[in-house]
PDB file of C-alpha atoms in Angstrom:
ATOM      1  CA  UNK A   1      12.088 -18.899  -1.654  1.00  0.00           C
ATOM      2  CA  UNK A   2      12.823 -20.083  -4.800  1.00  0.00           C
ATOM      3  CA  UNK A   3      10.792 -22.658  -6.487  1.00  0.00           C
ATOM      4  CA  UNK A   4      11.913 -25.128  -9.850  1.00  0.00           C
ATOM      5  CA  UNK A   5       9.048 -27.391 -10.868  1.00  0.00           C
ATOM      6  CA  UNK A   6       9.160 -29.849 -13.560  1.00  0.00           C
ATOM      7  CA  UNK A   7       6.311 -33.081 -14.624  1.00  0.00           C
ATOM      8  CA  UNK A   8       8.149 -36.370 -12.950  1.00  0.00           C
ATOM      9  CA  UNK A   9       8.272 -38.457 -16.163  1.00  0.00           C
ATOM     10  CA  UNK A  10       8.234 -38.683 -19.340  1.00  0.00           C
ATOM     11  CA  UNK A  11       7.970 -41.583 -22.187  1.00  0.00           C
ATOM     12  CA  UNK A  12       8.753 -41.463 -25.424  1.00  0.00           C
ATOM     13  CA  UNK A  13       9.806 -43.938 -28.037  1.00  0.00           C
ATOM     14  CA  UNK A  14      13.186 -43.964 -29.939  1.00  0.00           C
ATOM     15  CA  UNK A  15      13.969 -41.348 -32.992  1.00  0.00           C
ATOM     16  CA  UNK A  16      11.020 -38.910 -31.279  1.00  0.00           C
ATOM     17  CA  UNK A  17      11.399 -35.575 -29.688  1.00  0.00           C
ATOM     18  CA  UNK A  18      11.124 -35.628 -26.471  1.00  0.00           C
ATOM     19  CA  UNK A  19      10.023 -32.147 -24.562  1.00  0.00           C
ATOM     20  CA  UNK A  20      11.148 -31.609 -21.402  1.00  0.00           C
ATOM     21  CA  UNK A  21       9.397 -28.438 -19.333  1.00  0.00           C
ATOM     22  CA  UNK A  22       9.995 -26.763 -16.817  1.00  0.00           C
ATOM     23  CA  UNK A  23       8.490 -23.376 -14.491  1.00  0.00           C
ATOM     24  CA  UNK A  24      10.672 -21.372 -12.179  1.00  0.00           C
ATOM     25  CA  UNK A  25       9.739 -18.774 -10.074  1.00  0.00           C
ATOM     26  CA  UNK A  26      12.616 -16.582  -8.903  1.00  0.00           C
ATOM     27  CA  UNK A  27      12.341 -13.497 -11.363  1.00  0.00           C
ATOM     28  CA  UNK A  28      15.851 -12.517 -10.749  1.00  0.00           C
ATOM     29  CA  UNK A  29      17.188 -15.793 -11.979  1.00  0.00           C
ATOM     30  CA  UNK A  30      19.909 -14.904 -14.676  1.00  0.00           C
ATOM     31  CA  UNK A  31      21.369 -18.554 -15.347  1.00  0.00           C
ATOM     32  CA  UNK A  32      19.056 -21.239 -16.259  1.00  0.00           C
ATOM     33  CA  UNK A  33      20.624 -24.744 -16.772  1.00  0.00           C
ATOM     34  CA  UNK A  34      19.890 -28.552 -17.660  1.00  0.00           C
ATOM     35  CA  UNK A  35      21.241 -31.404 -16.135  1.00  0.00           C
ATOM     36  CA  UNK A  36      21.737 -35.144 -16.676  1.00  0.00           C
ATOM     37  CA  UNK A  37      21.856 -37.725 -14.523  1.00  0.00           C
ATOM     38  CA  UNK A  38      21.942 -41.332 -15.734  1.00  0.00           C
ATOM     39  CA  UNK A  39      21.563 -44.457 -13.067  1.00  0.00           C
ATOM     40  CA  UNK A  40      23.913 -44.710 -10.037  1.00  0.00           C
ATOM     41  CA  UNK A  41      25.924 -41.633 -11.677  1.00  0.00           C
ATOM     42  CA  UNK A  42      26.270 -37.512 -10.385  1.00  0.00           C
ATOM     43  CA  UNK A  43      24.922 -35.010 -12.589  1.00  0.00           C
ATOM     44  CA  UNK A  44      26.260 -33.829 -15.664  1.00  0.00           C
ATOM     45  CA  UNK A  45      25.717 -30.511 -17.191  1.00  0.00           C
ATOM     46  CA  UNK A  46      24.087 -30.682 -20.605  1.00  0.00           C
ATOM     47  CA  UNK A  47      23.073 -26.640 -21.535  1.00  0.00           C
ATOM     48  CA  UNK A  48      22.567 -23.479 -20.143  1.00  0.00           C
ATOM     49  CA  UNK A  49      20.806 -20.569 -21.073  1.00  0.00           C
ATOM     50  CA  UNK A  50      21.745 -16.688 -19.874  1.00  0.00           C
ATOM     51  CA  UNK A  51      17.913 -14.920 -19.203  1.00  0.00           C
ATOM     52  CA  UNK A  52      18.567 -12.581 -21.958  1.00  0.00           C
ATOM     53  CA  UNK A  53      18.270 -15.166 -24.552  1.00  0.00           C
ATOM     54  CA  UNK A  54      15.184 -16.926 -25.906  1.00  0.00           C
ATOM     55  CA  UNK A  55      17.083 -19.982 -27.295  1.00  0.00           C
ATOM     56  CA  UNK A  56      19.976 -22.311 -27.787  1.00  0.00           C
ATOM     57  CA  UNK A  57      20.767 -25.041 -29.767  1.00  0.00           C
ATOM     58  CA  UNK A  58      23.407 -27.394 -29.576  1.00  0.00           C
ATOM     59  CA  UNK A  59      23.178 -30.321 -31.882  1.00  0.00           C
ATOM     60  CA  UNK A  60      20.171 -32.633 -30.574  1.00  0.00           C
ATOM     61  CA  UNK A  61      19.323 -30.054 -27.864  1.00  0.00           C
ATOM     62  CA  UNK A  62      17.488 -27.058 -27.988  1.00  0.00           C
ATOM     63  CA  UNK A  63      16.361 -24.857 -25.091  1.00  0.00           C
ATOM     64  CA  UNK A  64      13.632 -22.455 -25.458  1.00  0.00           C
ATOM     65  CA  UNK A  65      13.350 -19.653 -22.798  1.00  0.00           C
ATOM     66  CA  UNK A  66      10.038 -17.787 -21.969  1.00  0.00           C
ATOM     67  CA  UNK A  67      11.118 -15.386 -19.327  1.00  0.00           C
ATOM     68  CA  UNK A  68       7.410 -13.551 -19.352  1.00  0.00           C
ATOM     69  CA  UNK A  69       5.996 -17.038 -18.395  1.00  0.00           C
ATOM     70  CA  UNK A  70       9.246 -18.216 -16.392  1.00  0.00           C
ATOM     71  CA  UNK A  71       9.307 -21.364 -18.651  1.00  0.00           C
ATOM     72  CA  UNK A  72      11.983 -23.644 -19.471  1.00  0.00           C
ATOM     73  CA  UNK A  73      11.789 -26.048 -21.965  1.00  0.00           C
ATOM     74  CA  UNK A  74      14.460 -28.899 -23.406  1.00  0.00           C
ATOM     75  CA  UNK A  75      13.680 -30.561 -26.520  1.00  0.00           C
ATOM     76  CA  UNK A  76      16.003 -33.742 -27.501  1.00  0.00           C
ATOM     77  CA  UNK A  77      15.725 -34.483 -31.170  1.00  0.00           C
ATOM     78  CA  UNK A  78      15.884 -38.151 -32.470  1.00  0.00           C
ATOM     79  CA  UNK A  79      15.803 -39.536 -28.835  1.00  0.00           C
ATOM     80  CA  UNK A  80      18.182 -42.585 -28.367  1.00  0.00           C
ATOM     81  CA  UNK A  81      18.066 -44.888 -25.229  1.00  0.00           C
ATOM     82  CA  UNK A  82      21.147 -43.216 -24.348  1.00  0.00           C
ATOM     83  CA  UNK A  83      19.273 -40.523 -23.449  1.00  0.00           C
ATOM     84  CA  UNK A  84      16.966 -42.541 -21.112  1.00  0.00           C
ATOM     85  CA  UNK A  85      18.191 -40.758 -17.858  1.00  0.00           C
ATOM     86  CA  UNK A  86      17.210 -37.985 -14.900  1.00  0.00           C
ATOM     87  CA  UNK A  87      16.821 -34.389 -16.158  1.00  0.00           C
ATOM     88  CA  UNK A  88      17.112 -31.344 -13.879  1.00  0.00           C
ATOM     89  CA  UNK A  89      15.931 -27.857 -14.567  1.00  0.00           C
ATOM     90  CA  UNK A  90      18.427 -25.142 -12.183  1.00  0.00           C
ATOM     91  CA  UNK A  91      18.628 -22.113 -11.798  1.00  0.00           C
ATOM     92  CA  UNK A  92      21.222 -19.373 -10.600  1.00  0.00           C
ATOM     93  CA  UNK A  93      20.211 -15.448  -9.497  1.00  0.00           C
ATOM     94  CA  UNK A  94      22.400 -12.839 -10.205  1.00  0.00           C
ATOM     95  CA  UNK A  95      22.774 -11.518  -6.670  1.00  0.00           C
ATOM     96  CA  UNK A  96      25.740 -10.127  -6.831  1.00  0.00           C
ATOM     97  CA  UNK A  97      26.772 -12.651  -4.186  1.00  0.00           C
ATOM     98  CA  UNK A  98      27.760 -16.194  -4.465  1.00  0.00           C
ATOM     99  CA  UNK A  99      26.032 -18.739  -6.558  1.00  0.00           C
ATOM    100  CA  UNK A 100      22.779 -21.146  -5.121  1.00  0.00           C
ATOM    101  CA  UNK A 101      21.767 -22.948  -7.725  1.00  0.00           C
ATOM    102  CA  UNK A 102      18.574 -24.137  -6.983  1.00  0.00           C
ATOM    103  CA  UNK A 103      17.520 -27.508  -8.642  1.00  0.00           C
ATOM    104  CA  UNK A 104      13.936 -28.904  -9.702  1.00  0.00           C
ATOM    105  CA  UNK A 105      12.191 -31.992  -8.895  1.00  0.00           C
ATOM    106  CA  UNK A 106      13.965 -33.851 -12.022  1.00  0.00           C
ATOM    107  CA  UNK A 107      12.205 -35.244 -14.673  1.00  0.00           C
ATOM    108  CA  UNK A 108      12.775 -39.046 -15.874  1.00  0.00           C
ATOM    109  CA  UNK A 109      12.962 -39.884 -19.349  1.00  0.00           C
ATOM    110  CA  UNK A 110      12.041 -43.577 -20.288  1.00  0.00           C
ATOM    111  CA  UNK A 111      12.750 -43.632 -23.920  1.00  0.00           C
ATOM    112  CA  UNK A 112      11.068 -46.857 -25.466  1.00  0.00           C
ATOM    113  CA  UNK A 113      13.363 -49.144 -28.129  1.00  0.00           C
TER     114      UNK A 113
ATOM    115  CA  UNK B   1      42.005 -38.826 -13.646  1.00  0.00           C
ATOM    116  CA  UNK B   2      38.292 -38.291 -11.792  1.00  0.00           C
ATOM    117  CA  UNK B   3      37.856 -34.898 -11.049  1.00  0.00           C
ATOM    118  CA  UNK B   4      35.337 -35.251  -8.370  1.00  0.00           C
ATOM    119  CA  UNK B   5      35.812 -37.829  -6.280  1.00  0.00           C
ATOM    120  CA  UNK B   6      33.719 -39.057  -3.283  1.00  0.00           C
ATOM    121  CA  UNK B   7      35.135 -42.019  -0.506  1.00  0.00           C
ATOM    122  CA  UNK B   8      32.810 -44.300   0.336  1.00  0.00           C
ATOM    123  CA  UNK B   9      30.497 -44.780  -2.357  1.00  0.00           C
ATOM    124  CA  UNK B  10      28.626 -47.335  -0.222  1.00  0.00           C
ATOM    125  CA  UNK B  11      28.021 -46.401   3.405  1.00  0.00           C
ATOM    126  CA  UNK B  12      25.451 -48.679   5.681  1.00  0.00           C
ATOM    127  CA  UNK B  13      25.347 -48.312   9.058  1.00  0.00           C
ATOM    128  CA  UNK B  14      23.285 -48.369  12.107  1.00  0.00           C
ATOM    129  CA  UNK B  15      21.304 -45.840  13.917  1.00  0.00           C
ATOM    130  CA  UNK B  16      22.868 -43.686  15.768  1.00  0.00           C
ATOM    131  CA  UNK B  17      26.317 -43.652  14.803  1.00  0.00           C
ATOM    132  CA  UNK B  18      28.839 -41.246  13.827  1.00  0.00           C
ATOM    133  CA  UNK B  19      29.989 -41.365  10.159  1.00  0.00           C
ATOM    134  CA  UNK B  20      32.364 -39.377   7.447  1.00  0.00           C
ATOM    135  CA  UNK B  21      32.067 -38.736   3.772  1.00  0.00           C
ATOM    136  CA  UNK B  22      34.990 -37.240   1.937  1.00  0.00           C
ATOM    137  CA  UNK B  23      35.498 -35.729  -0.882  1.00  0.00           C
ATOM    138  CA  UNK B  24      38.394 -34.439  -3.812  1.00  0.00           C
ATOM    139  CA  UNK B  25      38.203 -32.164  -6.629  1.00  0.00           C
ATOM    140  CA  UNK B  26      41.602 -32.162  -8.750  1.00  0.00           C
ATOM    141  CA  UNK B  27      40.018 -29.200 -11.023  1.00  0.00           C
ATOM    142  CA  UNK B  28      41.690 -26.273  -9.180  1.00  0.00           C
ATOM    143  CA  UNK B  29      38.220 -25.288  -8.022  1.00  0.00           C
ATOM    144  CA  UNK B  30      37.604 -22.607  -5.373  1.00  0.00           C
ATOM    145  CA  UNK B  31      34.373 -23.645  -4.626  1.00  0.00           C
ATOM    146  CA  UNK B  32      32.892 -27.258  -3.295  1.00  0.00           C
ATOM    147  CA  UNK B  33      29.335 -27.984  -2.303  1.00  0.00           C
ATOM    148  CA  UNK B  34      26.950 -30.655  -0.632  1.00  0.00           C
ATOM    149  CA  UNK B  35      24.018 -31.699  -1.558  1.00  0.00           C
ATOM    150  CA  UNK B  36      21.171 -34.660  -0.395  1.00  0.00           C
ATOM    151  CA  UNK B  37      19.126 -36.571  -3.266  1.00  0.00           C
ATOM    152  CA  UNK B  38      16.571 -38.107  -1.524  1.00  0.00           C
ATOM    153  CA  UNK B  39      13.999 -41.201  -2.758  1.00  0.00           C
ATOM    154  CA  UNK B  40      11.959 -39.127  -4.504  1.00  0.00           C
ATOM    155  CA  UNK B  41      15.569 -37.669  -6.611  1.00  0.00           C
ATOM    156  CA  UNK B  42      14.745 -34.563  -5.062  1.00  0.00           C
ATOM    157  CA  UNK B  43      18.029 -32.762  -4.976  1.00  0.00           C
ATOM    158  CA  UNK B  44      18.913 -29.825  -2.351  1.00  0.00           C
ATOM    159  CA  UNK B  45      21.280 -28.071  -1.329  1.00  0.00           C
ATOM    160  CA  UNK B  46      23.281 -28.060   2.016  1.00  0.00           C
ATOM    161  CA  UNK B  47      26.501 -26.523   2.272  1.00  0.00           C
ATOM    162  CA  UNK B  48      28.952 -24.804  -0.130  1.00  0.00           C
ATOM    163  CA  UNK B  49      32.302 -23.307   0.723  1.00  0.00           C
ATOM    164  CA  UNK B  50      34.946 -21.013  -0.910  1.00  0.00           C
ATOM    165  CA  UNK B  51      38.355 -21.388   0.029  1.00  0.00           C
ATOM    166  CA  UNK B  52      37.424 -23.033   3.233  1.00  0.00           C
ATOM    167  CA  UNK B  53      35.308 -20.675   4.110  1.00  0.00           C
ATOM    168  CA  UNK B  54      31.413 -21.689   4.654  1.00  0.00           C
ATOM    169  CA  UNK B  55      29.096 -19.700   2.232  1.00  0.00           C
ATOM    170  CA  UNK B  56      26.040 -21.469   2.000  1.00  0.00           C
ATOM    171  CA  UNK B  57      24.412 -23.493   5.077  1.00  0.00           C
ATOM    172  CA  UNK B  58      21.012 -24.262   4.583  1.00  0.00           C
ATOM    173  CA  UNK B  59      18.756 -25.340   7.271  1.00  0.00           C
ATOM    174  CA  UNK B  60      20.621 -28.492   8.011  1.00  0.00           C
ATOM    175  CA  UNK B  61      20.661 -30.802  11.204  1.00  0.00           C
ATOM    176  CA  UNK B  62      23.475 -29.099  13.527  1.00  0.00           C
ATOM    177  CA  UNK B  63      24.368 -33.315  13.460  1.00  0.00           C
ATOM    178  CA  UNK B  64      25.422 -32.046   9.870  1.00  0.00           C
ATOM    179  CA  UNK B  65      29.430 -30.734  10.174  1.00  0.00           C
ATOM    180  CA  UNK B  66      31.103 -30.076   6.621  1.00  0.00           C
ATOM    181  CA  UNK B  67      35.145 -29.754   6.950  1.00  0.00           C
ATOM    182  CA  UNK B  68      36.895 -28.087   4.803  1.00  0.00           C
ATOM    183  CA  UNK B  69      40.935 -28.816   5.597  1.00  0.00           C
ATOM    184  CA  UNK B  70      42.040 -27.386   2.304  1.00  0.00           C
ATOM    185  CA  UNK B  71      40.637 -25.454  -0.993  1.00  0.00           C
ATOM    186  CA  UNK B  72      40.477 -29.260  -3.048  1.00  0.00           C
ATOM    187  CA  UNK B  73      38.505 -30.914   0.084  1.00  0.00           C
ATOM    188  CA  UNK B  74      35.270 -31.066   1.526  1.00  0.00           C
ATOM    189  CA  UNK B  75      33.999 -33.533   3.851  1.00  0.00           C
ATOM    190  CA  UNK B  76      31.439 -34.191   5.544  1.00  0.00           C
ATOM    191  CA  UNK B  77      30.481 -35.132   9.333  1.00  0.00           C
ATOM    192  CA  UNK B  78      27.050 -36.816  10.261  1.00  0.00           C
ATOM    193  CA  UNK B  79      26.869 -37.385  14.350  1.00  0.00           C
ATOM    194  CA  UNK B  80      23.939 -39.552  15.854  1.00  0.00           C
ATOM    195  CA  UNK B  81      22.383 -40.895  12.021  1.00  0.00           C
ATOM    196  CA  UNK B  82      19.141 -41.279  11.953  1.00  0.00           C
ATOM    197  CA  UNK B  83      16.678 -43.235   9.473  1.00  0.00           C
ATOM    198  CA  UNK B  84      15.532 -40.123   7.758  1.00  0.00           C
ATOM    199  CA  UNK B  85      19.415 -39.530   6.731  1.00  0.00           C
ATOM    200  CA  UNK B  86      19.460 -42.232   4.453  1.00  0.00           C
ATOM    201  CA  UNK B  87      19.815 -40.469   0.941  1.00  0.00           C
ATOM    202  CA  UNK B  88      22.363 -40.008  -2.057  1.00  0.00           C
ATOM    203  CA  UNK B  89      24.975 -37.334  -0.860  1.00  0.00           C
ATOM    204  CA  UNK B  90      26.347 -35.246  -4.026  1.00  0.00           C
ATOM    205  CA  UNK B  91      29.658 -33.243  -3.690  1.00  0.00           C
ATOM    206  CA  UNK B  92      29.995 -30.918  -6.186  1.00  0.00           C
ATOM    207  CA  UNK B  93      32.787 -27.917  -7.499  1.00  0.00           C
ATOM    208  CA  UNK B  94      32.697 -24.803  -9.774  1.00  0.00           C
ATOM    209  CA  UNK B  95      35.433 -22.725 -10.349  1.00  0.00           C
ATOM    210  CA  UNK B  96      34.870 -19.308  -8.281  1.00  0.00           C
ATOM    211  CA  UNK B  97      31.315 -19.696  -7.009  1.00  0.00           C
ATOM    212  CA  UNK B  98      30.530 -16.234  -7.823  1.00  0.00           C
ATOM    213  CA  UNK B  99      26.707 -15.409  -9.224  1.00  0.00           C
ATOM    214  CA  UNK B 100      26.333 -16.172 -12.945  1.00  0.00           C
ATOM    215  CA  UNK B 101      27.587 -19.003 -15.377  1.00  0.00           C
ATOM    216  CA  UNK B 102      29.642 -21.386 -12.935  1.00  0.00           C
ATOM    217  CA  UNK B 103      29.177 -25.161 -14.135  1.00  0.00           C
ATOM    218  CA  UNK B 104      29.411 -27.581 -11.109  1.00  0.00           C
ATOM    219  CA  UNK B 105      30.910 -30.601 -11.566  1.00  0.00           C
ATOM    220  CA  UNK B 106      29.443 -33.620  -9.225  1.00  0.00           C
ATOM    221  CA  UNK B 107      31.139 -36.932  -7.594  1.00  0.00           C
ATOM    222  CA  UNK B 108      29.363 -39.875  -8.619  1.00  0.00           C
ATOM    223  CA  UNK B 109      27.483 -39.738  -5.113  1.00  0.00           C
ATOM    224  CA  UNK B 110      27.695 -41.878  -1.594  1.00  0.00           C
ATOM    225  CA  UNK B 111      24.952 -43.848  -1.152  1.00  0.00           C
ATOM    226  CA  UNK B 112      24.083 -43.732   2.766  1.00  0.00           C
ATOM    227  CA  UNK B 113      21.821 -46.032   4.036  1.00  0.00           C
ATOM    228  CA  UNK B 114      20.845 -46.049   8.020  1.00  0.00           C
ATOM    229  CA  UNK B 115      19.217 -49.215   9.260  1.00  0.00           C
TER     230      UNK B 115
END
């Protein structure tokens, strides 16, 4: 089945980039996405990347997309404490059928004052 | 307005009994989903409908009984809880559930604890 692996945690201190990576195995996947989750709180959806593209940005974010390697990546620019929260790598097939995204382990940013 | 809503947000309770989660969307969704977040914030899947009709059911406890009474509703049913059922329950809705870009939108979870 399909597989989203990401590191567990990550530390950085404030006004760094923080990298966030990410491996997926399901070559079909079409939709690739990034989710927040901050304490006690659902997930949010941040980005999202189609599989034809190699990158987005959107203000502080930017996504970088290596479908050859199946590797996800979400860098945060100027990290703020805000951003100290949960971040999930998904991913959505294009089966034709209806949508399973299929989450990764989540990766928890600690960003240091 | 929430658009995802989930009732209780707290839920503690003792082996072996019977308990209900519910949830609301108010986003004119057509598709709702479960999902467990366990200790480790491992997140899966368990059920998703579309117009109250199942479309996903992963391999879930038969104990496990999602209702779906109307298009903006999803609850779910746990018979006989056990400890290992103690986890963060998600609900979640997208607009048509279809294969491609669909954003889902998540409650702000029910935290189930079985003693």
């Amino acid at each position: 089945g399909e597989d989203v692996e990401q590191s567990l945690f990550l530390s950085v201190r404030e006004g760094d980039s923080s990298v966030i990576n990410c491996t997926y195995t399901d070559s079909s996947s079409t939709y690739l996405y990034w989710y927040k989750q901050e304490p006690g709180a659902g997930l949010q959806l941040l980005t999202y990347i189609f599989s034809n593209m190699d990158m987005k940005q959107d203000q502080r974010l930017t996504v970088l997309l290596n479908k050859k390697d199946k590797h996800l990546s979400l860098r945060i620019a100027d990290t703020q404490t805000g951003d100290s929260a949960i971040y999930f790598c998904a991913e959505s097939p294009n089966s034709g059928g209806y949508q399973k995204v299929t989450f990764g382990t989540g990766t928890k940013l600690q960003v240091i004052p | 307005d929430t658009a995802v809503s989930q009732t209780p947000k707290y839920l503690v309770t003792q082996m072996g009994n019977d308990k209900s989660i519910k949830c609301e969307q108010n986003l004119g969704h057509d598709t709702m989903y479960w999902y467990k977040q366990d200790s480790k914030k491992f997140l899966k899947i368990m059920f998703s409908y579309n117009n109250k009709e199942l479309i996903i059911n992963e391999t879930v406890p038969n104990r496990f009984s999602p209702k779906s009474p109307d298009k903006a509703h999803l609850n779910l049913h746990i018979n006989s809880l056990e400890l290992g059922d103690s986890a963060v329950y998600f609900c979640a809705s997208s607009q048509g559930g279809l294969a491609g870009k669909e954003t889902q939108y998540f409650g702000p979870g029910t935290r189930l604890l079985v003693l």
